[in-house]
Amino acid sequence: MLIESRRRAYLTAMQVVNWLPRTELPFAAPSRPELLETPEPMDIEPVVTAPVARTVAEPMAPVVERPKVEVPRPSLASTRTNAKPVEEIVEAPPKAPYVAPPRFALQLLRAGRCLLLVELPTGEPFQSRDPAYLLLKDMLRAAGLPDSPQIIGEPVRWPLLSRGTMDQGPEAARDFVQGFVSARLEDEPCVCLWLIGLPAVKFAGEVDAQAFNRELQVEGLGSAWALPGLELLMETPQRKADVWQAMRRLMARWKESNE
């Protein structure tokens, strides 16, 4: 059996205000008499509903079917031609292939009215007893020039930097060498620039080995003479004859300037 307080809580939750037990509950308070009276039934008046007015449906007008208009469907060809153009994919231009920087060492000297841009065979400055330097002195004496040339500045060594992102390719080397020689020519001009060795011929004269023993006209540098390198002349003595023949054709130019 439920406790009275809990029973009342359940009834209150179900919104039951008045209630009577089926049997007499032990220890329960007596029921109130007014709750035991049966209420009389209430007279409920019948609800009269108003008659619904009948409406006569008017005959509907016949529906006139509209003629079907055939819409031409686009053909496969038209859909291809009228389709929106596909955006072209612009590919990035291919990167230029990496070109390793050239490696060389050049020394600029002055002998009379001539400048000499000479390849250093060992990469180091000339020593008085170096075979290449002795050969150069012999060539100057044969040309009628002072055999003790004056060294101008430090050797030009390329590449300039061992590391870094600076462009040190062939074009950069050419611009640097030509700029270096051009600056020395502004200090004191010369009548002929000797380019001795392939690096001097290539990066100052902008020609290759095919131009050996020829006179060149280099923009910004003037008249130049392309010669094989000193080391190449020592290894192939037969080349000295070609150098001597070319020297005889050009000798009058600097001899006149020395008189």
PDB file of N, CA, C and O in Angstrom, residues 52-57:
ATOM      1  N   VAL A  52     -27.951  23.355 -45.064  1.00  0.00           N
ATOM      2  CA  VAL A  52     -26.900  23.784 -45.994  1.00  0.00           C
ATOM      3  C   VAL A  52     -27.541  24.068 -47.331  1.00  0.00           C
ATOM      4  O   VAL A  52     -28.288  23.234 -47.861  1.00  0.00           O
ATOM      5  N   ALA A  53     -27.268  25.278 -47.818  1.00  0.00           N
ATOM      6  CA  ALA A  53     -27.825  25.653 -49.133  1.00  0.00           C
ATOM      7  C   ALA A  53     -27.101  24.884 -50.213  1.00  0.00           C
ATOM      8  O   ALA A  53     -25.877  24.741 -50.202  1.00  0.00           O
ATOM      9  N   ARG A  54     -27.973  24.355 -51.063  1.00  0.00           N
ATOM     10  CA  ARG A  54     -27.404  23.620 -52.187  1.00  0.00           C
ATOM     11  C   ARG A  54     -27.063  24.584 -53.321  1.00  0.00           C
ATOM     12  O   ARG A  54     -27.832  25.495 -53.615  1.00  0.00           O
ATOM     13  N   THR A  55     -25.958  24.381 -53.879  1.00  0.00           N
ATOM     14  CA  THR A  55     -25.542  25.208 -55.020  1.00  0.00           C
ATOM     15  C   THR A  55     -25.523  24.340 -56.262  1.00  0.00           C
ATOM     16  O   THR A  55     -25.119  23.176 -56.226  1.00  0.00           O
ATOM     17  N   VAL A  56     -26.036  24.968 -57.302  1.00  0.00           N
ATOM     18  CA  VAL A  56     -26.065  24.259 -58.574  1.00  0.00           C
ATOM     19  C   VAL A  56     -24.773  24.556 -59.294  1.00  0.00           C
ATOM     20  O   VAL A  56     -24.446  25.733 -59.532  1.00  0.00           O
ATOM     21  N   ALA A  57     -24.037  23.574 -59.580  1.00  0.00           N
ATOM     22  CA  ALA A  57     -22.754  23.768 -60.270  1.00  0.00           C
ATOM     23  C   ALA A  57     -23.004  24.101 -61.715  1.00  0.00           C
ATOM     24  O   ALA A  57     -23.748  23.419 -62.404  1.00  0.00           O
TER      25      ALA A  57
END
